[in-house]
PDB file of C-alpha atoms in Angstrom:
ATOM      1  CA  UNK A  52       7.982  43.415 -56.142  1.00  0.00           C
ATOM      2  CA  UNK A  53       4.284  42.947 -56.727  1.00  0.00           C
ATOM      3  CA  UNK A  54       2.574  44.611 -59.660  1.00  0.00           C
ATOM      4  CA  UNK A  55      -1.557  45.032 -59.529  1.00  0.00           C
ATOM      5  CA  UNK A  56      -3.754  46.041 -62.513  1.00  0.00           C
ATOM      6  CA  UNK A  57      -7.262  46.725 -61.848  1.00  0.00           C
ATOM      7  CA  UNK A  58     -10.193  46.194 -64.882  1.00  0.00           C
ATOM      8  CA  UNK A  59     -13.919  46.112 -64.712  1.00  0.00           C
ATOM      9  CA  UNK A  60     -15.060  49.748 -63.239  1.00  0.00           C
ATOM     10  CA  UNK A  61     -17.074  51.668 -65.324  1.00  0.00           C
ATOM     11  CA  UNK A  62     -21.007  53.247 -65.037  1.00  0.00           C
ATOM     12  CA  UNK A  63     -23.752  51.706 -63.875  1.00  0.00           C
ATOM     13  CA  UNK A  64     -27.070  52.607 -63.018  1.00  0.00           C
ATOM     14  CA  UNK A  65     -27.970  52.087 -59.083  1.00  0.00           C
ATOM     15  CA  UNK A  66     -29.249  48.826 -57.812  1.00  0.00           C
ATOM     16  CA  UNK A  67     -26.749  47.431 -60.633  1.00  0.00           C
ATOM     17  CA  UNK A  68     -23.632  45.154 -60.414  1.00  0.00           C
ATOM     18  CA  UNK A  69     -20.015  45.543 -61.396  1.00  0.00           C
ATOM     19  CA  UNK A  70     -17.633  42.987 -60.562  1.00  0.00           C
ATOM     20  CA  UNK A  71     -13.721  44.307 -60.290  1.00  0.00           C
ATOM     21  CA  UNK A  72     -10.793  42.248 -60.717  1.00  0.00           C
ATOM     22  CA  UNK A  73      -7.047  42.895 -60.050  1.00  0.00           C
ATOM     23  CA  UNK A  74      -3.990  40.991 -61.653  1.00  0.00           C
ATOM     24  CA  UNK A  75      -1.279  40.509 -59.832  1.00  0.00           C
ATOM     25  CA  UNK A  76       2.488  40.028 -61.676  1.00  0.00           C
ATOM     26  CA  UNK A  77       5.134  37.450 -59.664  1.00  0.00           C
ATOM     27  CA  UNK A  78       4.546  34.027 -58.164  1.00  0.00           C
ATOM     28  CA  UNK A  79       4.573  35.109 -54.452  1.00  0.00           C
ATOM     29  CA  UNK A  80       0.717  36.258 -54.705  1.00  0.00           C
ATOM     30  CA  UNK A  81      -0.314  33.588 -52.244  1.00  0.00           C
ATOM     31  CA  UNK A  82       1.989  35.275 -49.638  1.00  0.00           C
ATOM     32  CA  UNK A  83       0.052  38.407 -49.466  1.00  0.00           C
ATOM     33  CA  UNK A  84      -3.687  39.082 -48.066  1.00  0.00           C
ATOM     34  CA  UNK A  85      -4.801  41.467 -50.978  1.00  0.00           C
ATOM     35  CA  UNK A  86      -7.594  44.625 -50.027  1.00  0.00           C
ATOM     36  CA  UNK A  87      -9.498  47.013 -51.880  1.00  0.00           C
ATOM     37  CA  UNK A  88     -10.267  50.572 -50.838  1.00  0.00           C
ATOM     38  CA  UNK A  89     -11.866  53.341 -52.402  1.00  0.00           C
ATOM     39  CA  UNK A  90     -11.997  57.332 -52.965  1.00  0.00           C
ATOM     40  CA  UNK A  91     -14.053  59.470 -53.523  1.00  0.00           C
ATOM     41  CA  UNK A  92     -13.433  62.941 -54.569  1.00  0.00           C
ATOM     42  CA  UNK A  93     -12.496  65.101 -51.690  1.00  0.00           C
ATOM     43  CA  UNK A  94     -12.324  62.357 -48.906  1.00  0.00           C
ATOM     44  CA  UNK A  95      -9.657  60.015 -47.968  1.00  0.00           C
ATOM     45  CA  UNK A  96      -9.138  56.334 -49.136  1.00  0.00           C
ATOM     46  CA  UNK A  97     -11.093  54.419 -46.901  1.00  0.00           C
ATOM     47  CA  UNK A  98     -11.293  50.281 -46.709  1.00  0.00           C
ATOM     48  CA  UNK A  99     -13.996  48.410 -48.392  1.00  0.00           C
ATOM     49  CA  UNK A 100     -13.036  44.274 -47.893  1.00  0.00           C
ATOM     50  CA  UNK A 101     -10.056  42.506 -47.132  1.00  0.00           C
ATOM     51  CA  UNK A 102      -9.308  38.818 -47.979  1.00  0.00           C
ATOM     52  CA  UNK A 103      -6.222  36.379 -46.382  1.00  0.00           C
ATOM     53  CA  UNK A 104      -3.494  34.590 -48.552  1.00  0.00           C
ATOM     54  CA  UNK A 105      -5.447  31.497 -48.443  1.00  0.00           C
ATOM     55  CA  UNK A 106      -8.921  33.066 -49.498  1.00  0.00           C
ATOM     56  CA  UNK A 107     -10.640  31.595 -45.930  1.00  0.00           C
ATOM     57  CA  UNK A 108     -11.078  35.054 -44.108  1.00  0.00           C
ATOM     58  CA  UNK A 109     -12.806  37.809 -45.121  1.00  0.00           C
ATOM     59  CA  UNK A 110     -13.724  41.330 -43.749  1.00  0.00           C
ATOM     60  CA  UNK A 111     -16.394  44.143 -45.508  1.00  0.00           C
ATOM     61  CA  UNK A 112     -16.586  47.603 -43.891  1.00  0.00           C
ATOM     62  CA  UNK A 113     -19.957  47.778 -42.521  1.00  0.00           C
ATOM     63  CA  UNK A 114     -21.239  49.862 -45.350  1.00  0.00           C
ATOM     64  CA  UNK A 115     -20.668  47.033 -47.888  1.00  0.00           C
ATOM     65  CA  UNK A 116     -21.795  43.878 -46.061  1.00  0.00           C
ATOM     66  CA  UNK A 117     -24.217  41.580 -47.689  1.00  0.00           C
ATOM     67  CA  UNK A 118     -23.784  43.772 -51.238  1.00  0.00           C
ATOM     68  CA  UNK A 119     -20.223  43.043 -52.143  1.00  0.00           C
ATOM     69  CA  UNK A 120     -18.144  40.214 -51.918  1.00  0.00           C
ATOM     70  CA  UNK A 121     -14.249  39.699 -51.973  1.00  0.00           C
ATOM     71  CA  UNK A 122     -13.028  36.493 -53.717  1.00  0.00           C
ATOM     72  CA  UNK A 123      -9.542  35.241 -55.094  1.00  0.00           C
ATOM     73  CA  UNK A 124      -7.601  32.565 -57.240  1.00  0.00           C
ATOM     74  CA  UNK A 125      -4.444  32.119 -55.880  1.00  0.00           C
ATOM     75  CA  UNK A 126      -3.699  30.332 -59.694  1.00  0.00           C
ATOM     76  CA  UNK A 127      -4.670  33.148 -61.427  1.00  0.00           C
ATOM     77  CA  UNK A 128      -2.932  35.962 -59.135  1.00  0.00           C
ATOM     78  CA  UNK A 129      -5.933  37.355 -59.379  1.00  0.00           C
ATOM     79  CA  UNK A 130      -8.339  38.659 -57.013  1.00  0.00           C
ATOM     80  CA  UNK A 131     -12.143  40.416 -57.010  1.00  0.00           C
ATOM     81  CA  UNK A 132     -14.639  42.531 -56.175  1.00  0.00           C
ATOM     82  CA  UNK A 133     -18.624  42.029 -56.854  1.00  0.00           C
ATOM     83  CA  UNK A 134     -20.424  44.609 -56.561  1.00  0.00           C
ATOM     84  CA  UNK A 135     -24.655  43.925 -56.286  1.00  0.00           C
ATOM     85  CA  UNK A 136     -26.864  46.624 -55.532  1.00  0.00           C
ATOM     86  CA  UNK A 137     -24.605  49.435 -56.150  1.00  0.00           C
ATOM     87  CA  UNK A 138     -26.109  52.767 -54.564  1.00  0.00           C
ATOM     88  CA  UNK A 139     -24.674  56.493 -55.520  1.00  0.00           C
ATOM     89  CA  UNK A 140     -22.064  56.602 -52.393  1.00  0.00           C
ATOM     90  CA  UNK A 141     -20.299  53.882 -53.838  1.00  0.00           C
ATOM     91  CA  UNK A 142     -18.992  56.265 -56.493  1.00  0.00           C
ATOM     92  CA  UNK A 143     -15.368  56.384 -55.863  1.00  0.00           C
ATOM     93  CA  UNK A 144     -11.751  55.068 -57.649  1.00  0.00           C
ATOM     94  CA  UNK A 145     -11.339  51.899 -56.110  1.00  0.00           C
ATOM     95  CA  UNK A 146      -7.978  50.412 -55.292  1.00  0.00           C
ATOM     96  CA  UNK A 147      -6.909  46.875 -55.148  1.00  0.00           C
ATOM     97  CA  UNK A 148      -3.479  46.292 -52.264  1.00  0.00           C
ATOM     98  CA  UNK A 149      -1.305  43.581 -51.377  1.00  0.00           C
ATOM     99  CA  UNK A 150      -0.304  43.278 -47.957  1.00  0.00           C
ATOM    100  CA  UNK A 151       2.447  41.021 -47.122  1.00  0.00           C
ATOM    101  CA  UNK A 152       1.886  38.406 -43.873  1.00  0.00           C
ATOM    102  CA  UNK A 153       3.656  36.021 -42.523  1.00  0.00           C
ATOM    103  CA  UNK A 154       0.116  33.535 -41.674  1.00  0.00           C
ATOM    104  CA  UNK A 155      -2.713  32.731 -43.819  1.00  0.00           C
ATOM    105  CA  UNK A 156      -5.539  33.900 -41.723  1.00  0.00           C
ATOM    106  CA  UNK A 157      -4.026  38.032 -40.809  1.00  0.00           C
ATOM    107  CA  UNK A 158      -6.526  40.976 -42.910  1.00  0.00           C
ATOM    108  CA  UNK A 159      -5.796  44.664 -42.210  1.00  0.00           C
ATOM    109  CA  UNK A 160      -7.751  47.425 -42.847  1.00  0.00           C
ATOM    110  CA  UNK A 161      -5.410  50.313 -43.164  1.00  0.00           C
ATOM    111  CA  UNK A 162      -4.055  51.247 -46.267  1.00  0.00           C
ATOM    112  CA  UNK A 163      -0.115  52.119 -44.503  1.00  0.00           C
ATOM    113  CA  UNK A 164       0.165  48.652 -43.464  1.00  0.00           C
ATOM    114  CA  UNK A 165      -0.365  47.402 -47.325  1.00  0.00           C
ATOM    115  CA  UNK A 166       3.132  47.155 -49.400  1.00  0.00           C
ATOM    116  CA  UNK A 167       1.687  47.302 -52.691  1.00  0.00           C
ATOM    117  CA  UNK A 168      -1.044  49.463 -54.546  1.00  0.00           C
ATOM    118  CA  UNK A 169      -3.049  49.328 -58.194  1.00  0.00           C
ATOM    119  CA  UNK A 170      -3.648  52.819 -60.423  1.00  0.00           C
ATOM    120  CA  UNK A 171      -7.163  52.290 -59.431  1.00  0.00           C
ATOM    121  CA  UNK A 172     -10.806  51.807 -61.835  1.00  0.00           C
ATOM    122  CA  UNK A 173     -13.479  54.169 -62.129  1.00  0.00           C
ATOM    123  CA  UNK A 174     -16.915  52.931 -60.416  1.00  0.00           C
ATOM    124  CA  UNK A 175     -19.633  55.999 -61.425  1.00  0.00           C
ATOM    125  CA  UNK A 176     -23.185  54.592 -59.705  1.00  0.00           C
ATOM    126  CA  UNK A 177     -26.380  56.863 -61.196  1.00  0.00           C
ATOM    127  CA  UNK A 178     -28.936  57.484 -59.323  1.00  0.00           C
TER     128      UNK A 178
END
């Protein structure tokens, strides 16, 4: 059983940054590649990055490449989100998941295959 606890959302005007972090409970957090997602009101949860149990792959969803970044600390069970340049459509709840793996190098973008999920953070971006 894997508990996660997002922090850091909140408002912010755009072009700002946020940066999002997610504690994880246990001591098996280095056997899952963790994701965050996001949803907005009225549209499904949709995948923003992805990182791999040992932090060396990433993946962004086209709309977030070059402005966010996925990081971890595998000591800390904690993982993160930085948000730069944060434009209105990023408005959403955004979700941090753990998804189990058996290698250190799988990331999965759909939120079915992930085991476990936050309550989610507010991210308002004003325009």
């Amino acid at each position: 059983q894997v508990q996660l606890v997002e922090s850091g959302g909140g408002l912010v005007q755009a072009g700002g940054s946020l940066r999002l972090s997610c504690a994880a409970s246990g001591r098996t957090f280095s056997s899952y590649a963790m994701g965050w997602f996001r949803q907005a009101p009225g549209k499904e949860r949709e995948f923003v990055a992805a990182i791999s149990r040992s932090g060396g792959n990433t993946y962004y969803t086209d709309s977030v490449k070059g402005r966010f970044t996925i990081s971890r600390d595998n000591a800390k069970n904690t993982v993160y989100l930085q948000m730069n340049s944060l434009k209105p459509e990023d408005t959403a709840v955004y979700y941090c998941a753990a998804d189990w793996t058996l290698n250190g190098v799988t990331i999965r973008t759909t939120p079915g295959e992930y085991d476990y999920w936050g309550q989610g953070t507010q991210v308002t971006v004003s325009s």
